[in-house]
Short mmCIF file of C-alpha atoms and ligand atoms in Angstrom, two decimals:
data_model
loop_
_atom_site.label_atom_id
_atom_site.label_comp_id
_atom_site.label_asym_id
_atom_site.label_seq_id
_atom_site.Cartn_x
_atom_site.Cartn_y
_atom_site.Cartn_z
CA MET H 1210 7.80 -5.34 3.79
CA GLU H 1211 4.01 -4.96 3.75
CA THR H 1212 1.83 -7.69 5.18
CA PHE H 1213 -0.55 -9.52 2.96
CA SER H 1214 -4.28 -9.88 3.44
CA LEU H 1215 -6.81 -11.86 1.43
CA GLN H 1216 -9.76 -9.90 2.83
CA ALA H 1217 -11.48 -7.56 0.40
CA LYS H 1218 -10.27 -4.04 0.95
CA ASN H 1219 -12.91 -1.74 2.43
CA TYR H 1220 -11.38 1.31 3.96
CA GLN H 1221 -10.85 5.02 3.79
CA MET H 1222 -7.35 6.14 2.77
CA ASN H 1223 -8.08 9.85 3.20
CA ASP H 1224 -10.86 12.26 2.25
CA GLY H 1225 -10.21 11.65 -1.44
CA PHE H 1226 -9.55 7.94 -1.76
CA ARG H 1227 -11.14 4.80 -0.34
CA TYR H 1228 -11.53 1.14 -1.15
CA VAL H 1229 -14.97 -0.41 -1.59
CA GLU H 1230 -14.80 -4.19 -2.04
CA ASP H 1231 -11.33 -3.96 -3.59
CA HIS H 1232 -12.33 -1.15 -5.98
CA LEU H 1233 -10.38 2.04 -5.44
CA TYR H 1234 -12.58 5.13 -5.46
CA CYS H 1235 -11.61 8.74 -5.92
CA GLU H 1236 -14.42 10.57 -4.14
CA GLU H 1237 -17.58 9.08 -5.75
CA ILE H 1238 -15.93 7.51 -8.79
CA SER H 1239 -14.29 4.13 -9.16
CA VAL H 1240 -10.91 5.05 -10.64
CA CYS H 1241 -10.84 2.12 -13.06
CA ASP H 1242 -14.14 3.33 -14.53
CA LEU H 1243 -12.25 6.46 -15.53
CA LEU H 1244 -10.23 4.29 -17.89
CA ASN H 1245 -13.21 2.32 -19.15
CA SER H 1246 -14.79 5.55 -20.41
CA LYS H 1247 -17.79 4.84 -18.20
CA VAL H 1248 -17.60 8.27 -16.62
CA SER H 1249 -15.53 10.17 -19.13
CA GLU H 1250 -16.06 10.58 -22.84
CA ASN H 1251 -12.48 11.60 -23.33
CA ASN H 1252 -11.05 8.19 -24.10
CA ILE H 1253 -8.62 8.31 -21.24
CA THR H 1254 -6.02 5.57 -21.36
CA SER H 1255 -3.54 4.50 -18.74
CA PRO H 1256 -1.32 5.69 -17.27
CA VAL H 1257 -3.07 8.71 -15.83
CA TYR H 1258 -2.88 10.94 -12.75
CA VAL H 1259 -6.15 11.20 -10.81
CA TYR H 1260 -6.59 14.11 -8.37
CA SER H 1261 -9.18 14.57 -5.65
CA LYS H 1262 -10.37 18.14 -5.23
CA ARG H 1263 -11.86 17.24 -1.85
CA GLN H 1264 -8.53 16.05 -0.46
CA MET H 1265 -6.80 19.20 -1.68
CA GLU H 1266 -9.43 21.27 0.09
CA THR H 1267 -9.01 19.23 3.26
CA ASN H 1268 -5.28 20.00 3.17
CA ILE H 1269 -5.86 23.72 2.57
CA ASN H 1270 -8.42 23.88 5.37
CA GLU H 1271 -6.08 22.11 7.79
CA TYR H 1272 -3.61 24.97 7.38
CA LYS H 1273 -6.27 27.68 7.38
CA THR H 1274 -8.05 26.39 10.48
CA ALA H 1275 -4.78 26.08 12.36
CA ILE H 1276 -3.75 29.62 11.37
CA LYS H 1277 -7.13 31.06 12.35
CA LYS H 1278 -6.87 29.47 15.81
CA THR H 1279 -3.57 31.24 16.47
CA GLY H 1280 -5.02 34.67 15.68
CA ARG H 1281 -1.74 35.55 13.93
CA VAL H 1282 -1.26 37.00 10.46
CA ILE H 1283 0.15 34.10 8.48
CA GLN H 1284 -0.14 34.19 4.70
CA LEU H 1285 -0.26 30.88 2.82
CA ASN H 1286 1.65 30.75 -0.46
CA TYR H 1287 1.28 27.52 -2.43
CA SER H 1288 4.65 26.47 -3.83
CA VAL H 1289 3.97 26.06 -7.55
CA LYS H 1290 6.97 23.83 -8.19
CA ALA H 1291 5.12 20.96 -6.46
CA ASN H 1292 2.50 20.95 -9.21
CA MET H 1293 1.85 23.77 -11.68
CA ASN H 1294 -1.39 22.50 -13.20
CA PRO H 1295 -3.49 25.67 -13.70
CA ALA H 1296 -6.61 23.88 -12.43
CA ILE H 1297 -4.79 23.30 -9.14
CA LEU H 1298 -3.58 26.91 -9.03
CA LYS H 1299 -7.18 28.05 -9.49
CA ILE H 1300 -8.28 25.94 -6.51
CA MET H 1301 -5.55 27.60 -4.44
CA LYS H 1302 -6.69 31.04 -5.62
CA ASP H 1303 -10.34 30.30 -4.85
CA HIS H 1304 -9.27 29.50 -1.29
CA GLY H 1305 -7.36 32.76 -0.91
CA LEU H 1306 -3.82 31.41 -1.22
CA SER H 1307 -1.03 33.22 -2.99
CA LEU H 1308 1.99 31.61 -4.69
CA THR H 1309 5.71 31.06 -4.30
CA LEU H 1310 7.52 30.66 -7.62
CA VAL H 1311 10.90 29.59 -8.87
CA SER H 1312 10.97 30.77 -12.48
CA GLY H 1313 9.85 33.52 -14.81
CA LEU H 1314 7.38 31.28 -16.61
CA GLU H 1315 5.78 30.32 -13.33
CA LEU H 1316 5.53 34.06 -12.70
CA GLN H 1317 3.92 34.72 -16.09
CA LEU H 1318 1.41 31.96 -15.37
CA ALA H 1319 0.62 33.35 -11.92
CA LEU H 1320 0.05 36.86 -13.32
CA GLU H 1321 -2.12 35.50 -16.15
CA LEU H 1322 -4.25 33.69 -13.56
CA GLY H 1323 -4.77 36.95 -11.67
CA PHE H 1324 -2.85 36.30 -8.45
CA GLU H 1325 -2.19 39.52 -6.52
CA PRO H 1326 1.46 40.43 -7.40
CA ASN H 1327 2.37 41.95 -4.05
CA THR H 1328 1.69 38.67 -2.26
CA ILE H 1329 3.64 36.49 -4.73
CA VAL H 1330 7.23 35.49 -3.88
CA LEU H 1331 9.82 34.82 -6.60
CA ASN H 1332 12.53 32.57 -5.30
CA GLY H 1333 15.68 31.20 -6.96
CA ASN H 1334 19.41 30.88 -6.53
CA GLY H 1335 20.05 31.69 -10.20
CA LYS H 1336 17.60 34.10 -11.77
CA LEU H 1337 17.71 35.45 -15.31
CA ASP H 1338 17.66 39.21 -15.85
CA TRP H 1339 14.25 39.11 -17.54
CA GLU H 1340 12.84 37.16 -14.57
CA VAL H 1341 14.10 39.77 -12.10
CA ASP H 1342 12.83 42.51 -14.40
CA LEU H 1343 9.32 41.03 -14.65
CA ALA H 1344 9.14 40.43 -10.91
CA CYS H 1345 10.26 43.95 -9.98
CA ARG H 1346 8.07 45.58 -12.64
CA SER H 1347 5.04 43.64 -11.37
CA GLY H 1348 5.65 44.41 -7.69
CA VAL H 1349 6.29 40.77 -6.82
CA LEU H 1350 8.42 40.05 -3.73
CA VAL H 1351 11.90 38.93 -4.75
CA ASN H 1352 13.92 36.56 -2.59
CA VAL H 1353 17.52 37.70 -2.86
CA ASP H 1354 19.66 34.58 -2.51
CA SER H 1355 23.27 35.79 -2.72
CA MET H 1356 25.58 38.73 -3.21
CA PHE H 1357 25.56 38.23 -6.97
CA ASN H 1358 21.77 38.04 -7.01
CA LEU H 1359 21.64 41.35 -5.08
CA ARG H 1360 24.04 43.01 -7.55
CA GLN H 1361 21.93 41.66 -10.42
CA THR H 1362 18.70 42.98 -8.85
CA ILE H 1363 20.20 46.42 -8.30
CA ARG H 1364 21.55 46.51 -11.88
CA VAL H 1365 18.18 45.55 -13.41
CA CYS H 1366 16.29 47.98 -11.19
CA GLN H 1367 18.71 50.86 -11.87
CA MET H 1368 18.32 50.36 -15.62
CA ARG H 1369 14.52 50.44 -15.38
CA GLY H 1370 14.04 52.81 -12.47
CA TYR H 1371 12.33 50.18 -10.28
CA VAL H 1372 12.50 49.62 -6.55
CA ALA H 1373 12.61 45.90 -5.77
CA GLN H 1374 10.56 44.57 -2.84
CA VAL H 1375 13.13 42.23 -1.35
CA LEU H 1376 13.17 39.35 1.11
CA LEU H 1377 16.68 38.28 2.06
CA ARG H 1378 16.95 34.49 1.91
CA ILE H 1379 19.11 33.49 4.84
CA ASN H 1380 21.05 30.26 5.04
CA PRO H 1381 20.45 29.38 8.71
CA ASP H 1382 22.89 26.43 8.70
CA ILE H 1383 20.32 23.91 9.86
CA ASN H 1384 20.29 20.26 8.90
CA PRO H 1385 16.66 19.15 8.73
CA GLY H 1386 17.64 15.46 8.55
CA VAL H 1387 16.19 14.77 5.11
CA HIS H 1388 17.73 13.31 1.93
CA SER H 1389 20.63 15.52 0.87
CA TYR H 1390 18.91 16.24 -2.47
CA VAL H 1391 16.05 18.02 -0.69
CA SER H 1392 18.06 19.59 2.12
CA THR H 1393 18.48 23.33 1.52
CA GLY H 1394 19.31 25.06 4.80
CA HIS H 1395 22.69 23.59 5.69
CA HIS H 1396 25.80 25.77 5.28
CA THR H 1397 26.98 23.50 2.45
CA SER H 1398 23.79 24.18 0.45
CA LYS H 1399 23.71 26.24 -2.74
CA PHE H 1400 20.65 28.10 -1.42
CA GLY H 1401 20.45 31.22 0.68
CA ILE H 1402 22.90 33.94 1.66
CA PRO H 1403 25.82 32.24 3.40
CA SER H 1404 26.93 33.77 6.70
CA GLU H 1405 30.22 34.71 4.99
CA GLU H 1406 28.32 37.02 2.60
CA LEU H 1407 25.66 38.35 4.93
CA TYR H 1408 27.52 41.44 6.18
CA ASP H 1409 28.30 42.63 2.63
CA VAL H 1410 24.76 41.91 1.45
CA LEU H 1411 23.29 43.98 4.30
CA GLU H 1412 25.68 46.86 3.57
CA MET H 1413 24.88 46.89 -0.14
CA ALA H 1414 21.13 46.45 0.34
CA SER H 1415 20.86 49.31 2.83
CA ALA H 1416 22.94 51.59 0.60
CA SER H 1417 20.88 51.02 -2.57
CA GLU H 1418 17.92 53.22 -3.50
CA ASN H 1419 16.63 50.42 -5.69
CA ILE H 1420 16.28 47.91 -2.90
CA ARG H 1421 13.58 47.95 -0.25
CA VAL H 1422 14.17 45.15 2.20
CA ILE H 1423 10.74 44.17 3.50
CA GLY H 1424 11.57 40.87 5.11
CA LEU H 1425 13.62 37.74 5.59
CA HIS H 1426 13.18 34.25 4.20
CA CYS H 1427 14.50 30.78 4.79
CA HIS H 1428 13.57 27.34 3.50
CA ILE H 1429 15.49 24.52 5.11
CA GLY H 1430 14.35 21.59 2.99
CA SER H 1431 11.53 19.34 1.94
CA THR H 1432 9.91 16.11 3.27
CA ILE H 1433 10.52 17.31 6.86
CA ARG H 1434 8.62 14.98 9.16
CA ASP H 1435 9.24 16.70 12.48
CA ALA H 1436 7.83 20.23 12.71
CA GLU H 1437 10.23 20.91 15.60
CA LYS H 1438 12.89 21.50 12.90
CA PHE H 1439 11.02 24.70 12.02
CA ARG H 1440 11.40 26.01 15.58
CA HIS H 1441 15.11 26.47 15.09
CA SER H 1442 14.84 28.06 11.64
CA THR H 1443 12.04 30.41 12.72
CA GLN H 1444 13.97 31.45 15.82
CA THR H 1445 17.04 32.18 13.66
CA LEU H 1446 14.96 34.45 11.41
CA VAL H 1447 13.28 36.16 14.35
CA ASP H 1448 16.63 36.88 16.04
CA LEU H 1449 17.99 38.38 12.85
CA TYR H 1450 14.79 40.35 12.29
CA ARG H 1451 15.16 41.95 15.74
CA GLU H 1452 18.77 42.80 14.98
CA LEU H 1453 17.98 44.37 11.60
CA ARG H 1454 14.66 46.10 12.29
CA ASP H 1455 16.20 49.55 12.84
CA ARG H 1456 18.36 49.26 9.77
CA PHE H 1457 15.48 48.24 7.49
CA PRO H 1458 12.39 50.00 8.90
CA ALA H 1459 10.12 48.65 6.10
CA MET H 1460 10.84 45.11 7.20
CA ASN H 1461 7.81 43.25 8.55
CA ILE H 1462 7.66 39.92 6.66
CA LEU H 1463 9.13 36.64 7.83
CA ASN H 1464 8.86 33.96 5.16
CA LEU H 1465 9.40 30.63 6.87
CA GLY H 1466 9.48 28.55 3.68
CA GLY H 1467 7.74 25.26 2.99
CA GLY H 1468 8.94 21.76 3.49
CA LEU H 1469 6.48 19.91 5.74
CA GLY H 1470 6.45 16.25 4.73
CA ILE H 1471 3.54 13.89 4.28
CA PRO H 1472 3.25 10.35 5.65
CA TYR H 1473 4.13 8.43 2.48
CA LYS H 1474 4.39 5.28 4.59
CA GLU H 1475 1.14 5.70 6.48
CA GLN H 1476 -0.48 2.78 4.62
CA ILE H 1477 1.84 0.24 6.20
CA ALA H 1478 0.21 -2.48 8.28
CA VAL H 1479 -0.66 -1.47 11.85
CA PRO H 1480 2.22 -2.71 14.05
CA GLU H 1481 1.43 -5.75 16.21
CA GLU H 1482 2.12 -3.89 19.49
CA ILE H 1483 -0.51 -1.30 18.58
CA LYS H 1484 -3.04 -3.95 17.62
CA GLN H 1485 -2.58 -5.70 20.98
CA ARG H 1486 -2.99 -2.49 22.94
CA ILE H 1487 -6.07 -1.47 20.94
CA ASN H 1488 -7.59 -4.90 21.46
CA TYR H 1489 -7.09 -4.45 25.19
CA GLU H 1490 -8.61 -0.92 25.09
CA CYS H 1491 -11.55 -2.28 23.11
CA ASP H 1492 -12.31 -4.85 25.81
CA GLN H 1493 -12.15 -2.25 28.58
CA CYS H 1494 -14.07 0.49 26.81
CA ARG H 1495 -17.75 1.18 27.48
CA GLU H 1496 -18.15 4.04 24.99
CA PRO H 1497 -19.64 2.70 21.74
CA GLU H 1498 -18.17 5.52 19.61
CA LYS H 1499 -14.69 4.83 20.83
CA VAL H 1500 -15.08 1.08 20.43
CA LYS H 1501 -16.07 1.73 16.81
CA LEU H 1502 -12.95 3.85 16.32
CA TYR H 1503 -10.75 1.05 17.70
CA GLN H 1504 -12.50 -1.53 15.52
CA ASP H 1505 -12.16 0.66 12.45
CA LEU H 1506 -8.41 0.70 12.93
CA LEU H 1507 -8.16 -3.03 13.66
CA ASN H 1508 -10.28 -3.83 10.61
CA HIS H 1509 -8.22 -1.54 8.43
CA ARG H 1510 -11.17 0.77 7.70
CA ILE H 1511 -9.26 3.95 8.50
CA THR H 1512 -5.63 4.99 8.22
CA LEU H 1513 -3.34 5.39 11.20
CA ARG H 1514 -3.37 9.15 10.64
CA SER H 1515 -7.18 9.37 10.72
CA PHE H 1516 -7.17 7.16 13.80
CA PHE H 1517 -4.77 9.41 15.69
CA ASN H 1518 -6.64 12.54 14.57
CA MET H 1519 -9.89 11.14 15.94
CA LEU H 1520 -8.29 9.79 19.10
CA HIS H 1521 -7.12 13.30 19.93
CA SER H 1522 -10.71 14.51 20.04
CA TYR H 1523 -11.36 12.43 23.20
CA PRO H 1524 -10.32 14.03 26.51
CA ASP H 1525 -8.25 10.98 27.50
CA GLY H 1526 -7.17 10.23 23.92
CA GLU H 1527 -3.95 12.25 24.08
CA LYS H 1528 -2.42 9.95 26.71
CA LEU H 1529 -3.22 6.78 24.78
CA ALA H 1530 -2.01 8.36 21.52
CA MET H 1531 1.34 9.14 23.16
CA LYS H 1532 1.74 5.53 24.30
CA LEU H 1533 0.76 4.11 20.91
CA ARG H 1534 3.05 6.42 18.99
CA GLN H 1535 6.06 4.81 20.66
CA HIS H 1536 5.34 1.69 18.61
CA LEU H 1537 5.19 3.45 15.26
CA PRO H 1538 8.14 3.36 12.88
CA THR H 1539 9.60 6.88 12.72
CA GLU H 1540 8.79 7.34 9.03
CA VAL H 1541 5.06 7.06 9.78
CA LEU H 1542 5.20 9.87 12.30
CA VAL H 1543 4.75 13.12 10.41
CA SER H 1544 3.81 16.39 12.05
CA SER H 1545 0.58 17.98 10.91
CA PRO H 1546 0.15 21.48 9.47
CA GLU H 1547 -1.37 22.38 12.85
CA ASP H 1548 1.81 21.28 14.66
CA LEU H 1549 3.84 23.45 12.30
CA VAL H 1550 1.59 26.49 12.61
CA ASN H 1551 1.51 26.23 16.41
CA ILE H 1552 5.27 25.98 16.71
CA VAL H 1553 6.05 28.95 14.50
CA SER H 1554 3.23 31.18 15.72
CA ASN H 1555 4.56 30.98 19.28
CA ILE H 1556 7.89 32.40 18.16
CA LEU H 1557 6.78 35.09 15.72
CA PRO H 1558 6.87 38.72 16.90
CA SER H 1559 3.39 40.27 16.88
CA ASP H 1560 4.38 43.08 14.50
CA THR H 1561 5.26 40.75 11.62
CA THR H 1562 3.36 39.04 8.84
CA ALA H 1563 4.54 35.49 8.35
CA ILE H 1564 4.46 33.54 5.10
CA LEU H 1565 4.32 29.76 4.90
CA GLU H 1566 4.91 28.29 1.45
CA PRO H 1567 3.95 24.61 1.49
CA GLY H 1568 3.80 22.56 -1.69
CA ARG H 1569 3.87 18.85 -0.90
CA SER H 1570 1.62 19.02 2.17
CA LEU H 1571 -1.09 20.81 0.14
CA VAL H 1572 -1.24 18.49 -2.87
CA GLY H 1573 0.91 15.38 -2.27
CA ASN H 1574 -1.78 13.04 -0.94
CA SER H 1575 -4.47 14.38 -3.27
CA ALA H 1576 -3.51 12.23 -6.26
CA ILE H 1577 -2.81 8.71 -7.41
CA PHE H 1578 -0.98 7.59 -10.50
CA LEU H 1579 -2.99 4.86 -12.19
CA SER H 1580 -1.22 2.30 -14.39
CA ARG H 1581 -2.02 -1.02 -15.96
CA VAL H 1582 0.01 -4.20 -15.57
CA LEU H 1583 1.71 -5.06 -18.86
CA GLY H 1584 3.03 -8.35 -17.55
CA THR H 1585 4.97 -10.18 -14.86
CA LYS H 1586 8.41 -11.72 -15.02
CA PHE H 1587 10.06 -14.21 -12.67
CA THR H 1588 13.83 -14.55 -12.34
CA LYS H 1589 15.94 -16.59 -9.89
CA THR H 1590 16.37 -13.58 -7.63
CA LYS H 1591 13.68 -11.07 -8.52
CA ASN H 1592 10.07 -10.95 -9.62
CA TYR H 1593 8.92 -8.02 -11.67
CA ILE H 1594 5.56 -6.41 -12.26
CA VAL H 1595 5.93 -4.32 -15.41
CA LEU H 1596 3.49 -1.40 -15.57
CA ASP H 1597 2.73 1.00 -18.39
CA GLY H 1598 3.64 3.83 -15.99
CA SER H 1599 7.27 4.54 -15.18
CA MET H 1600 9.98 6.77 -13.77
CA THR H 1601 9.10 9.37 -16.41
CA GLU H 1602 5.86 10.06 -14.53
CA VAL H 1603 6.91 9.21 -10.96
CA ILE H 1604 10.61 9.92 -10.71
CA ARG H 1605 10.92 10.24 -6.93
CA PRO H 1606 11.77 6.56 -6.24
CA CYS H 1607 14.54 6.59 -8.85
CA LEU H 1608 15.77 10.09 -7.97
CA TYR H 1609 16.09 9.75 -4.23
CA GLY H 1610 14.88 6.32 -3.27
CA ALA H 1611 11.54 7.77 -2.21
CA TYR H 1612 8.77 5.44 -1.08
CA HIS H 1613 5.30 5.51 -2.64
CA HIS H 1614 2.62 3.11 -1.49
CA ILE H 1615 1.43 0.90 -4.39
CA ASP H 1616 -1.63 -1.30 -4.49
CA LEU H 1617 -4.10 -2.90 -6.87
CA ALA H 1618 -6.90 -0.53 -7.82
CA GLU H 1619 -9.43 -3.23 -8.71
CA PRO H 1620 -10.17 -6.85 -7.79
CA ASN H 1621 -7.65 -9.26 -9.24
CA HIS H 1622 -9.19 -12.68 -9.83
CA VAL H 1623 -6.42 -15.23 -10.02
CA ASN H 1624 -6.51 -19.00 -10.03
CA ALA H 1625 -5.42 -20.91 -6.96
CA SER H 1626 -1.82 -21.50 -8.05
CA PHE H 1627 -1.18 -17.74 -8.14
CA GLN H 1628 -2.93 -16.88 -4.90
CA SER H 1629 0.06 -16.95 -2.60
CA PRO H 1630 1.79 -13.60 -2.50
CA PHE H 1631 5.23 -12.93 -3.93
CA LEU H 1632 7.69 -10.12 -3.47
CA TRP H 1633 7.84 -7.89 -6.51
CA ASP H 1634 9.77 -4.99 -7.87
CA VAL H 1635 7.24 -2.75 -9.57
CA VAL H 1636 8.89 -1.30 -12.65
CA GLY H 1637 8.05 0.55 -15.85
CA PRO H 1638 8.95 0.08 -19.51
CA VAL H 1639 11.65 2.76 -19.65
CA CYS H 1640 15.00 1.59 -20.99
CA GLU H 1641 16.88 2.24 -17.75
CA SER H 1642 17.52 -0.04 -14.76
CA SER H 1643 16.72 2.84 -12.44
CA ASP H 1644 13.15 2.72 -13.72
CA PHE H 1645 11.29 1.41 -10.68
CA LEU H 1646 8.30 2.64 -8.71
CA GLY H 1647 8.63 0.33 -5.74
CA LYS H 1648 10.84 -2.52 -4.55
CA ASP H 1649 10.06 -5.69 -2.60
CA ARG H 1650 6.32 -5.18 -2.48
CA GLN H 1651 4.03 -8.06 -1.63
CA PHE H 1652 1.10 -8.92 -3.93
CA VAL H 1653 -0.63 -11.94 -5.41
CA THR H 1654 0.32 -12.22 -9.07
CA PRO H 1655 -1.57 -9.41 -10.80
CA ASN H 1656 -3.32 -10.21 -14.05
CA GLU H 1657 -2.20 -8.55 -17.23
CA GLY H 1658 -4.26 -5.41 -17.73
CA CYS H 1659 -5.04 -5.09 -14.02
CA CYS H 1660 -5.00 -1.50 -12.70
CA MET H 1661 -2.51 -0.52 -10.01
CA ALA H 1662 -2.33 2.76 -8.12
CA VAL H 1663 0.80 4.55 -6.98
CA PHE H 1664 -0.35 6.73 -4.09
CA ASP H 1665 0.59 10.24 -2.96
CA THR H 1666 1.63 11.42 -6.41
CA GLY H 1667 0.13 14.92 -6.30
CA ALA H 1668 3.46 16.65 -5.60
CA TYR H 1669 6.70 16.45 -7.56
CA CYS H 1670 5.42 13.76 -9.93
CA SER H 1671 3.62 15.41 -12.83
CA SER H 1672 5.79 18.52 -12.33
CA MET H 1673 8.97 16.42 -12.59
CA SER H 1674 7.76 14.21 -15.45
CA SER H 1675 9.67 13.98 -18.69
CA ASN H 1676 9.50 12.74 -22.27
CA TYR H 1677 12.50 10.44 -21.87
CA ASN H 1678 12.30 7.51 -24.31
CA MET H 1679 9.82 9.69 -26.22
CA ARG H 1680 7.13 8.85 -23.74
CA VAL H 1681 4.15 11.17 -23.77
CA ARG H 1682 3.20 12.81 -20.51
CA PRO H 1683 -0.14 11.35 -19.40
CA ALA H 1684 -3.51 12.97 -18.92
CA GLU H 1685 -4.47 14.44 -15.54
CA LEU H 1686 -8.00 14.16 -14.19
CA LEU H 1687 -9.58 16.14 -11.39
CA VAL H 1688 -12.42 14.44 -9.57
CA ASP H 1689 -14.94 16.56 -7.69
CA GLY H 1690 -17.63 14.37 -6.12
CA ASN H 1691 -19.08 12.45 -9.05
CA LYS H 1692 -17.76 14.84 -11.67
CA VAL H 1693 -14.48 14.48 -13.53
CA ASN H 1694 -12.55 17.10 -15.49
CA VAL H 1695 -9.61 16.51 -17.78
CA ILE H 1696 -7.18 19.11 -16.45
CA ARG H 1697 -4.36 18.06 -18.74
CA LYS H 1698 -4.63 16.16 -21.99
CA CYS H 1699 -2.28 13.31 -22.79
CA GLU H 1700 0.51 14.48 -25.09
CA THR H 1701 0.80 13.32 -28.69
CA LEU H 1702 3.66 12.83 -31.14
CA GLU H 1703 2.83 16.28 -32.56
CA ASN H 1704 3.22 17.85 -29.10
CA LEU H 1705 6.61 16.22 -28.66
CA MET H 1706 7.87 17.25 -32.11
CA HIS H 1707 6.44 20.77 -32.01
CA CYS H 1708 9.82 22.46 -31.47
CA TYR H 1709 11.71 20.51 -34.13
CA GLY H 1710 10.49 22.60 -37.07
CA ASP H 1711 10.02 20.67 -40.32
CA TRP H 1712 11.00 17.35 -38.83
CA ASN H 1713 8.64 15.34 -41.06
CA THR H 1714 9.42 16.88 -44.43
CA GLU H 1715 11.84 14.92 -46.55
CA THR H 1716 15.36 16.34 -46.97
CA SER H 1717 16.63 16.54 -50.56
C1 PLP J 2247 11.74 28.21 -1.43
C2 PLP J 2247 10.81 27.06 -1.37
N1 PLP J 2247 9.65 27.21 -0.74
C3 PLP J 2247 8.76 26.21 -0.66
C4 PLP J 2247 9.03 24.97 -1.18
C5 PLP J 2247 8.01 23.89 -1.05
O1 PLP J 2247 8.47 22.79 -0.37
P1 PLP J 2247 7.48 21.59 -0.02
O2 PLP J 2247 6.83 21.17 -1.28
O3 PLP J 2247 8.35 20.55 0.54
O4 PLP J 2247 6.48 22.12 0.97
C6 PLP J 2247 10.25 24.77 -1.82
C7 PLP J 2247 10.59 23.43 -2.34
O5 PLP J 2247 11.63 22.89 -2.15
C8 PLP J 2247 11.16 25.85 -1.94
O6 PLP J 2247 12.34 25.70 -2.56
#
């Protein structure tokens, strides 16, 4: 349960989002102004996704800086399934990233956008012949996922006279300790070549003239909070690489997958034990800069993550950070891209090129989903805030009980009788009891029409959205400083009915 505060919110959430006197800003723009057409002539209505370009760039640079420091060759492939908006793909391209894909249409999009084919990876445990054909014809790297996928690749390539550039996706039998729906590296998973098939796959791959094995791949899951999990999977790939190097002399790529989580729960109130310790440190400290850092945390001006990042820059900060971390709930502790890069780079052989293919950690915290309150409802056991946004736009809570921080995006002026906070389930209008965005959240009663933000919705929200209940998928806006671009228009009835032929002509 989150704690309640009557103070006006004035703090930085990350590089993209901050509160100024209870108004949520994306970069230089108050997000509610986006809906009031003050900054956009496009008549944007709620709900809407709002992305911060700056935050995306911060995430990209975190990876790139960490990679540069290691001096190793590590290629970054953005995993398109997290969010396929072409405007986002263009940002990735401008920053030198390539792509990892999971379907033929994603591949067509990537080629249209001019990504270099021989750095793109096509993944998938069930590919269609035309998808394999397009990938092999274009020189894209194909992750072979099973014996049947290898047979299929050989068949397609034999027919066309291609040689497929293949990465063998290994199932390393590792449990990354995440929700079973996003766990992909355990021996029970449908992904990757199971150990039972590996021998036969290696035999067939080395015997085929149409297959050129250039590397190995594994992806153990998503929302992984502890980068140490990647040590085991990387070591498994490296061991196998050393074993197979002589057999496949062209092999020099180790694709370590994606999967690093983001701290969805980082906005929780600072635990009391940490506050006490920081108060003590504040009293003892004679360095004004550090005192300001402590006060910023105590006054909720910066997030826990920013606090720890800054604390690390002080020579004695590491020790204090270690002590404080003991008081953090485990779900707040998420390894950084730098942790991940450092762990894997220490294991990689110097003669290999590594690929990392993050999705969530590049775009997850770069967006909010903005909705308006349609109304509130009180029952004997539950109170509901009903928003105009729903599970059709943010399905993660309903799909795997995922947590998204939710808060008001503008001041909510309520009369005295409504000022004490209640516990609410935040739900949408979809005709389904699983339609919720958050449970047991504490707010004062929000006014009808008030804007609320669901945070960290840049990954696996828009890309997993649907038209269930004939709901239109909302607009998407990209904020860059004080500029805003509509990077996806809101759908219309015509868009939804497009594939139904003459649906609106009368039948005789
Ligand atoms: C093969 C592969 N690579 C990369 C990713 C990206 O994962 P994440 O968005 O968790 O970084 C996925 C997603 O599950 C995947 O299946």
